[in-house]
PDB file of C-alpha atoms in Angstrom:
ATOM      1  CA  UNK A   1       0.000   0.000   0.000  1.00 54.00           C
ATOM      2  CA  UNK A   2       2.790   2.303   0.074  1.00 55.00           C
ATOM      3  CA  UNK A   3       3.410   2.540  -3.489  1.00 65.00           C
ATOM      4  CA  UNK A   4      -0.356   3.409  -4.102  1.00 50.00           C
ATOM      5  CA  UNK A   5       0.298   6.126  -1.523  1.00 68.00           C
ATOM      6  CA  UNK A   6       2.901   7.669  -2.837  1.00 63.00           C
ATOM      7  CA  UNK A   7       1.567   7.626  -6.154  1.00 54.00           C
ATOM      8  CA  UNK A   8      -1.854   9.538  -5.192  1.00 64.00           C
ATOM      9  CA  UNK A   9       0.898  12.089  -3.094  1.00 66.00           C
ATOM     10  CA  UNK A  10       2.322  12.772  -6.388  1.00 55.00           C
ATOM     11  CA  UNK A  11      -1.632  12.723  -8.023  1.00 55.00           C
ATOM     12  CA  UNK A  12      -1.971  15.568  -5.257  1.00 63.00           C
ATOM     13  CA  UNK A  13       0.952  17.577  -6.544  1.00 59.00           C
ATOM     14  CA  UNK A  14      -0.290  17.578  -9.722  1.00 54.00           C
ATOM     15  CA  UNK A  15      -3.452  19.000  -8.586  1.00 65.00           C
ATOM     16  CA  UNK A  16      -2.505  21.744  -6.990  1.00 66.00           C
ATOM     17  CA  UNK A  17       0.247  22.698 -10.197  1.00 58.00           C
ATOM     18  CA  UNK A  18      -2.929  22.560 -12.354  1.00 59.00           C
ATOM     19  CA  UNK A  19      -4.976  25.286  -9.539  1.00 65.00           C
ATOM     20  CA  UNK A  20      -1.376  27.422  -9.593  1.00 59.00           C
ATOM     21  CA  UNK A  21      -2.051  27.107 -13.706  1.00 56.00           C
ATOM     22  CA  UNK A  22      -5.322  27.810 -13.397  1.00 60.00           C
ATOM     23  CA  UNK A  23      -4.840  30.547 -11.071  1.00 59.00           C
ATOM     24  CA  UNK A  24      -2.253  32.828 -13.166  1.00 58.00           C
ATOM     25  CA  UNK A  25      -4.456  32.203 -15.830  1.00 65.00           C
ATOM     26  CA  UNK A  26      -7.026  34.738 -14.136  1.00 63.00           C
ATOM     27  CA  UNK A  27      -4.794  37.645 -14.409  1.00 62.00           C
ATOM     28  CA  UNK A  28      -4.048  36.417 -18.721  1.00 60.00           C
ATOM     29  CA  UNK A  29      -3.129  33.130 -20.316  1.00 63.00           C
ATOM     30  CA  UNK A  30       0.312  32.921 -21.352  1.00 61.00           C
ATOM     31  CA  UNK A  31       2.430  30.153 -21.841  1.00 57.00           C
ATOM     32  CA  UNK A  32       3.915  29.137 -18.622  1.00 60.00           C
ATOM     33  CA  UNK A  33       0.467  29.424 -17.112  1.00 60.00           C
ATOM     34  CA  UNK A  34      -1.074  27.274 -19.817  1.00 60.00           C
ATOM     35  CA  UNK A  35       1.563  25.072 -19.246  1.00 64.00           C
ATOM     36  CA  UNK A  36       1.419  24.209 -15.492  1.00 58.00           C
ATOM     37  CA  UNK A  37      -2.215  23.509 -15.708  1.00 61.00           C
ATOM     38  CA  UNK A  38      -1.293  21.153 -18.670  1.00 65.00           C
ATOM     39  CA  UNK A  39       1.617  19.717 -16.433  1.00 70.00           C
ATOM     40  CA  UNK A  40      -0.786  19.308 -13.711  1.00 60.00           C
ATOM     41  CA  UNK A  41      -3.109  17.470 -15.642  1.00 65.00           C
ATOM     42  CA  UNK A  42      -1.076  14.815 -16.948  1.00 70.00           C
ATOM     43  CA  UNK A  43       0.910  14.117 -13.156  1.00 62.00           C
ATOM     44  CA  UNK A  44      -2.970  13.674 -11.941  1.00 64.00           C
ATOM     45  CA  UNK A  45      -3.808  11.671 -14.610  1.00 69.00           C
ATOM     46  CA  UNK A  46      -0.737   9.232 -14.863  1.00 69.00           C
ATOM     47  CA  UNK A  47       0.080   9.306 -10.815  1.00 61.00           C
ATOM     48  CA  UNK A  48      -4.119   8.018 -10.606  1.00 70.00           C
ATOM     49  CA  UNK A  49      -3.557   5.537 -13.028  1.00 69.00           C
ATOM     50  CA  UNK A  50      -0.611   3.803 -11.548  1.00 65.00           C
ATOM     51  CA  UNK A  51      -1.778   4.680  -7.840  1.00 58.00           C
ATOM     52  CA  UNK A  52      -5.402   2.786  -9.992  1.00 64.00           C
ATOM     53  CA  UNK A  53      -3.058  -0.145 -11.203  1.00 64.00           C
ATOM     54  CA  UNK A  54      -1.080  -0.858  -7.684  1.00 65.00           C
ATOM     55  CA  UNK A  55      -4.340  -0.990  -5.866  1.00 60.00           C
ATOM     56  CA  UNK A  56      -5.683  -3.844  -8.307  1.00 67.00           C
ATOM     57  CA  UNK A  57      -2.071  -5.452  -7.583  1.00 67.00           C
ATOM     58  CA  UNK A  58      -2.230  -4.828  -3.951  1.00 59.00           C
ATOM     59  CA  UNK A  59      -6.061  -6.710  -4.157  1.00 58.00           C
ATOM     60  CA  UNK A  60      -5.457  -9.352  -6.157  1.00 60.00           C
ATOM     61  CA  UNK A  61      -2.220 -10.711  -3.691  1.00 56.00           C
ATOM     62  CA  UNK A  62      -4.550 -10.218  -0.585  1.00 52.00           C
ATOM     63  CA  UNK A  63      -6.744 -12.127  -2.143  1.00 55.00           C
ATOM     64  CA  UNK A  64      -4.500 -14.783  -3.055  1.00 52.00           C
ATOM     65  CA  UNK A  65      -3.198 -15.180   0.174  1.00 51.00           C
ATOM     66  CA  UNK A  66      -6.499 -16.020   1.699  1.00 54.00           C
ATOM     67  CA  UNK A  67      -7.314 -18.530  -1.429  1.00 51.00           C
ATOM     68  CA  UNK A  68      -3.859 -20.526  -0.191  1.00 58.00           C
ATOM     69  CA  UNK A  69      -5.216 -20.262   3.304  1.00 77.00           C
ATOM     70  CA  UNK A  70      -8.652 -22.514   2.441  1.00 88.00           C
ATOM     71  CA  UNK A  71      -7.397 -25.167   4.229  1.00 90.00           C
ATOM     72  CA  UNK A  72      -6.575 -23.772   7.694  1.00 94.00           C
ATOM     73  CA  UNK A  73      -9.220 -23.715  10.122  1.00 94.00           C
ATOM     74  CA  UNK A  74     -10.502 -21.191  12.863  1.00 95.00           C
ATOM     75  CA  UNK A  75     -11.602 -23.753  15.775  1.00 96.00           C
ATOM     76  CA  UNK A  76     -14.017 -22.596  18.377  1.00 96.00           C
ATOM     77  CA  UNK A  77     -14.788 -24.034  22.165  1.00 95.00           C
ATOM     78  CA  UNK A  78     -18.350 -24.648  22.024  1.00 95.00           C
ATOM     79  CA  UNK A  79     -21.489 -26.754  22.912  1.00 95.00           C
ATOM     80  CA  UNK A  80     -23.774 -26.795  20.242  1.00 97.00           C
ATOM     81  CA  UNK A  81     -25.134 -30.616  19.627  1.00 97.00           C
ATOM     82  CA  UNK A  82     -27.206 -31.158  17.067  1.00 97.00           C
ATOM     83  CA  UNK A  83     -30.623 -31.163  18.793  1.00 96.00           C
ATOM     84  CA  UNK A  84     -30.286 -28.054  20.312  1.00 97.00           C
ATOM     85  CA  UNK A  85     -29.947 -26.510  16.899  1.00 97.00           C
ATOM     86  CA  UNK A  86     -33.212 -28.225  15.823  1.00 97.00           C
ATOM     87  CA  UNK A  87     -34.826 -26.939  18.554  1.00 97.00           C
ATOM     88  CA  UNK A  88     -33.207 -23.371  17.412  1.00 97.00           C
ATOM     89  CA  UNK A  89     -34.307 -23.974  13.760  1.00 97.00           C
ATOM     90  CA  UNK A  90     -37.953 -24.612  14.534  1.00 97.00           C
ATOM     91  CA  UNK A  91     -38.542 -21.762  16.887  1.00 96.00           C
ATOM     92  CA  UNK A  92     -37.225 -19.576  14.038  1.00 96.00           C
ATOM     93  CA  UNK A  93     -39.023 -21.157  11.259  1.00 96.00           C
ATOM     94  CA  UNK A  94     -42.457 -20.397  13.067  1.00 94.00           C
ATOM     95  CA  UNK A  95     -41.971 -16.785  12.480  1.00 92.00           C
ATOM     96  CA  UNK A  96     -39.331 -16.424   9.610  1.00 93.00           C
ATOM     97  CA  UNK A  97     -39.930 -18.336   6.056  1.00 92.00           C
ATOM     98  CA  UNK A  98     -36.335 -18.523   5.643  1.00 93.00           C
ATOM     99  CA  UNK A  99     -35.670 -20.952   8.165  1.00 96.00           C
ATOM    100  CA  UNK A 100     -35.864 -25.081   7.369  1.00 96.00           C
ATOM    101  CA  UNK A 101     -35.993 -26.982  10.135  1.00 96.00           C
ATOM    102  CA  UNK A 102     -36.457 -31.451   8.173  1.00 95.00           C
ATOM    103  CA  UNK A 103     -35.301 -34.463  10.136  1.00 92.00           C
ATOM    104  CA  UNK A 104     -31.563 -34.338   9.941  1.00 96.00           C
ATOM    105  CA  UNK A 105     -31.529 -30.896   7.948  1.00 97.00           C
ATOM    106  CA  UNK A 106     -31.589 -27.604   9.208  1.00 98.00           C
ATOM    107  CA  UNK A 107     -31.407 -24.221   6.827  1.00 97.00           C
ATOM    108  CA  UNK A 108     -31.671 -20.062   7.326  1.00 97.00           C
ATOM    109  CA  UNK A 109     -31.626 -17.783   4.681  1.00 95.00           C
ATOM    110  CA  UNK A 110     -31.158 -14.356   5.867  1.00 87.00           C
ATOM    111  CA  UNK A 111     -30.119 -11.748   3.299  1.00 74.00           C
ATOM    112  CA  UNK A 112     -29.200  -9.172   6.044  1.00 80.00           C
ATOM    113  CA  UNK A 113     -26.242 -11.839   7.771  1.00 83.00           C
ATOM    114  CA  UNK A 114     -26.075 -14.859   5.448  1.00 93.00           C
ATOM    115  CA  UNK A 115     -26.868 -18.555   4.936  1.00 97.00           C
ATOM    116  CA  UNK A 116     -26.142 -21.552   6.416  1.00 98.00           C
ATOM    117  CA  UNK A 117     -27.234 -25.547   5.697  1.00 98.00           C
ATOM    118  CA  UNK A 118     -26.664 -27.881   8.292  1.00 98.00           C
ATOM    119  CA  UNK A 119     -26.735 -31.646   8.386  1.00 97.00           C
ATOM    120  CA  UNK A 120     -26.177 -33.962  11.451  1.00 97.00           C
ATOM    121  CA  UNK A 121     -23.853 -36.651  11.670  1.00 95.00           C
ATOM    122  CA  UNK A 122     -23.612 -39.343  14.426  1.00 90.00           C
ATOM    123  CA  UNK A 123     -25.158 -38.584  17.345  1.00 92.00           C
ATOM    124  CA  UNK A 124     -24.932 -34.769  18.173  1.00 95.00           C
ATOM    125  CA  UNK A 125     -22.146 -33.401  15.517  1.00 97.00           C
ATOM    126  CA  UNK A 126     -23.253 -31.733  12.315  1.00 98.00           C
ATOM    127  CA  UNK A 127     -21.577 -30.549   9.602  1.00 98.00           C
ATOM    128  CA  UNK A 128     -22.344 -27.254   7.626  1.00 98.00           C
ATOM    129  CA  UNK A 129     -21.887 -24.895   4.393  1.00 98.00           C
ATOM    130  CA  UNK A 130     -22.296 -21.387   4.715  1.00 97.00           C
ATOM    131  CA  UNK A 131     -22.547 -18.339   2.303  1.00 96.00           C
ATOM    132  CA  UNK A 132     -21.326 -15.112   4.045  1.00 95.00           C
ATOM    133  CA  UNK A 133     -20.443 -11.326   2.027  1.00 89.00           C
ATOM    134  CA  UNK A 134     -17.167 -13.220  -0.109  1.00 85.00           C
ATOM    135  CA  UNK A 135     -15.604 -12.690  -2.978  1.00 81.00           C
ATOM    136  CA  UNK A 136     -14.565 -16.370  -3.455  1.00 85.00           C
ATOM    137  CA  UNK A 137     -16.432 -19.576  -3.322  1.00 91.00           C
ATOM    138  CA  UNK A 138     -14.886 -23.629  -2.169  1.00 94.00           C
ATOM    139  CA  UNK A 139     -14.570 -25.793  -4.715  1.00 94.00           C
ATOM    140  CA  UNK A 140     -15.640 -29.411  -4.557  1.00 95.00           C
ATOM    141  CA  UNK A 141     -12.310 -30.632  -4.449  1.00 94.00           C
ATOM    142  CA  UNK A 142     -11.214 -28.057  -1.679  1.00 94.00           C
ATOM    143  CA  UNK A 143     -14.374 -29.217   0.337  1.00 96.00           C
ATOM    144  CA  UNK A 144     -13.622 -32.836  -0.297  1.00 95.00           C
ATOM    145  CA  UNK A 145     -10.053 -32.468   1.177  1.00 95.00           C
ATOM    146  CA  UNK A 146     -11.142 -30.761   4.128  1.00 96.00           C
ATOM    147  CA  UNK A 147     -13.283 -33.427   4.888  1.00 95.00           C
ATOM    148  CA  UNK A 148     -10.857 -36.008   4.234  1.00 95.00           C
ATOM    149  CA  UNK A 149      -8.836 -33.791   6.869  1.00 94.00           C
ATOM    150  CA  UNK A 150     -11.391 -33.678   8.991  1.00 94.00           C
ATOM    151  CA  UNK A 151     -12.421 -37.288   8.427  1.00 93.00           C
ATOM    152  CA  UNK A 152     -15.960 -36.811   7.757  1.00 94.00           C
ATOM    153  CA  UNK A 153     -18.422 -37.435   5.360  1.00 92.00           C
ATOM    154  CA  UNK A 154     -19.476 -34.716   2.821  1.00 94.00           C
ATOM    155  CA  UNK A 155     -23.181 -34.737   2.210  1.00 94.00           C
ATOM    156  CA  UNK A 156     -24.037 -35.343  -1.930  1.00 91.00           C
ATOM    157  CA  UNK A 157     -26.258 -32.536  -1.399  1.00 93.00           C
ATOM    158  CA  UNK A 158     -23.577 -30.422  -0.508  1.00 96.00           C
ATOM    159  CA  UNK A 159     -21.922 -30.577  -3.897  1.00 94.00           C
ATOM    160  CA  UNK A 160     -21.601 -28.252  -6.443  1.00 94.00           C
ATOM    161  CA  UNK A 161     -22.921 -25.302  -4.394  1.00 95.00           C
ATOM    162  CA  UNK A 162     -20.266 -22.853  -4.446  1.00 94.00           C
ATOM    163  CA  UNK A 163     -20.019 -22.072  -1.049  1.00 96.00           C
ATOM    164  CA  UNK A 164     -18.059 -19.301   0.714  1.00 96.00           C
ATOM    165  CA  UNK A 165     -17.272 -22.158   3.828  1.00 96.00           C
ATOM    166  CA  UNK A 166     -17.715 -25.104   5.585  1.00 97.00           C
ATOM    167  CA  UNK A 167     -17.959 -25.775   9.249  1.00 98.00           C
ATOM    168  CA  UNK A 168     -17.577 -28.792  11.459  1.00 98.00           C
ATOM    169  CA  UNK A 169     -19.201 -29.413  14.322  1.00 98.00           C
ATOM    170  CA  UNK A 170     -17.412 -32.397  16.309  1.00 95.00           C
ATOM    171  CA  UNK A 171     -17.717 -32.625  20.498  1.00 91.00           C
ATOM    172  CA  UNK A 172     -17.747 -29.562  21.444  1.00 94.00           C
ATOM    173  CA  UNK A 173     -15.048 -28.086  18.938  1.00 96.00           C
ATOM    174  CA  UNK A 174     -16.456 -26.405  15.865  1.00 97.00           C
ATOM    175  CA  UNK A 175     -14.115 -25.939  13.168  1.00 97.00           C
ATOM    176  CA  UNK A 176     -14.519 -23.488  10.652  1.00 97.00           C
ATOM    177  CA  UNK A 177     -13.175 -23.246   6.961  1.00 96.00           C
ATOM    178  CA  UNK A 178     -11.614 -21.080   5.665  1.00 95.00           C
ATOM    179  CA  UNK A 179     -10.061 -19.298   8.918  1.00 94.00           C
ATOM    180  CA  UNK A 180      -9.669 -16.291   6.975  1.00 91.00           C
ATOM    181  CA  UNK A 181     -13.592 -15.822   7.602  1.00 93.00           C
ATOM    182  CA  UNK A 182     -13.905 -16.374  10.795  1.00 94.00           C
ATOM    183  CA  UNK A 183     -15.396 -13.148  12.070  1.00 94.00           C
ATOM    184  CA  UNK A 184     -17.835 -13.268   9.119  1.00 94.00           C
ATOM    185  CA  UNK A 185     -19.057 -16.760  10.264  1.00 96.00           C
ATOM    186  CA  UNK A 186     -19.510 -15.454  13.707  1.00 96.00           C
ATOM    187  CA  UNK A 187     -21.375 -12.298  13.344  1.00 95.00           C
ATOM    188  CA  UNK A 188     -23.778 -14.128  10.211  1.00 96.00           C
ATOM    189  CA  UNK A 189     -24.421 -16.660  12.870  1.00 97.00           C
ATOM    190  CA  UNK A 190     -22.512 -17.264  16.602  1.00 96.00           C
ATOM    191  CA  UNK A 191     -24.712 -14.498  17.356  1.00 95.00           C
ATOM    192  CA  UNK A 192     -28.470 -15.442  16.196  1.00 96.00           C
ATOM    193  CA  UNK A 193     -29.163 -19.578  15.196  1.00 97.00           C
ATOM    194  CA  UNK A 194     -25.931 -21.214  16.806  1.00 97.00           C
ATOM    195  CA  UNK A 195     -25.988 -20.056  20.494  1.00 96.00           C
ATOM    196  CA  UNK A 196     -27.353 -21.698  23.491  1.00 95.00           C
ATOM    197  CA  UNK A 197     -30.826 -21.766  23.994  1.00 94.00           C
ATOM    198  CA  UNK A 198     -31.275 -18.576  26.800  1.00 95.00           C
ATOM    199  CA  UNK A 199     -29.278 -16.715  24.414  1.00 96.00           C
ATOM    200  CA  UNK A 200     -30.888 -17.332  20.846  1.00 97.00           C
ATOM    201  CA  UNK A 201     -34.656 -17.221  23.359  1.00 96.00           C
ATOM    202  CA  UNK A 202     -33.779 -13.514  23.300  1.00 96.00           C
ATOM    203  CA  UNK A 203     -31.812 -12.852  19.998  1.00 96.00           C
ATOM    204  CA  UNK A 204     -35.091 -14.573  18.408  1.00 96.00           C
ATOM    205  CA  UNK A 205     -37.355 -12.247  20.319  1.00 95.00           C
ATOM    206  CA  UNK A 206     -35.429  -8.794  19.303  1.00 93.00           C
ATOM    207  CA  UNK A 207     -34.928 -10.329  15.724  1.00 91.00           C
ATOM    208  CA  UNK A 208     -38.916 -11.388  14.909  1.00 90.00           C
ATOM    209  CA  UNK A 209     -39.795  -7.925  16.783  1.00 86.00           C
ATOM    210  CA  UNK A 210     -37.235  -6.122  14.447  1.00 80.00           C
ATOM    211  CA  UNK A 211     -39.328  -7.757  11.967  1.00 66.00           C
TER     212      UNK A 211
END
């Protein structure tokens, strides 16, 4: 980023060369006059553009580095079986059509935080995708592995759904892919559907009174 700034300090000088051009041009255009503002112009306009072109360069590696970081996980301390979830799900889904709660299959659809799919495994662990604000998606493979990782099972409804992330849910530890989106995950939903039940009692009640 210091290269961008640097270049939109230089931008700046041209600016204020083209208001010194445009200034002596008050009192009659000559040639020097004409010439600043000209000057000006073109250090604005190729300082932006490179300042333009080091940003997209500057973008692109950040968002490179968290591609290569897919497969590192952000693992939370937490007790969230599988049944208490349900019971979560079908609170919510009596007052909010985006929320699923089927057998072994619990869903929300929120546009304001996100969405998350859940499916239980064994006895209380679950396994979920989630779509949070990302510019990047998991592939199949890149889910598969982490499973393999993991060793779980990845649902054959879970496939080909481009998914920002995947979490694991396995006695008491709840892993969650990639770490890079970690505090996404948690605000979309460690603070409304996966918290205890005293908790989510009154997130529900502030969120269905919200409306």
């Amino acid at each position: 980023m210091k290269s961008v700034m640097e270049n939109m300090c230089f931008a700046g000088v041209g600016v204020l060369l083209a208001l010194l051009g445009g200034y002596f041009c008050r009192e009659g255009c000559d040639f020097k006059s004409v010439a600043l503002m000209v000057i000006g112009v073109a250090v604005v306009v190729g300082f932006s553009w490179l300042a333009y072109g080091e940003l997209k360069r500057e973008l692109r590696k950040a968002k490179g580095k968290k591609k290569q970081m897919w497969n590192k996980a952000a693992r939370l301390e937490v007790d969230l079986p599988f049944e208490m979830l349900r019971e979560n799900f079908c609170e919510l889904a009596k007052g909010d059509e985006g929320a699923l709660a089927q057998g072994e299959y619990l869903s929300w659809n929120s546009a304001g935080k996100g969405e998350i799919r859940i499916e239980k495994q064994g006895e209380s662990d679950w396994i979920a995708l989630y779509w949070v604000r990302a510019d990047w998606s998991l592939t199949d493979k890149q889910l598969g592995a982490i499973c393999a990782a993991e060793q779980v099972e990845l649902p054959s409804g879970f496939r080909k759904m481009a998914a920002h992330g995947i979490a694991i849910y396995r006695q008491g530890r709840l892993s969650v892919y990639p770490s890079a989106y970690r505090g996404d995950f948690e605000d979309a939903f460690c603070t409304t559907v996966l918290q205890p039940p005293a908790a989510f009692s009154q997130w529900l009640a502030d969120y269905l009174e919200e409306g």
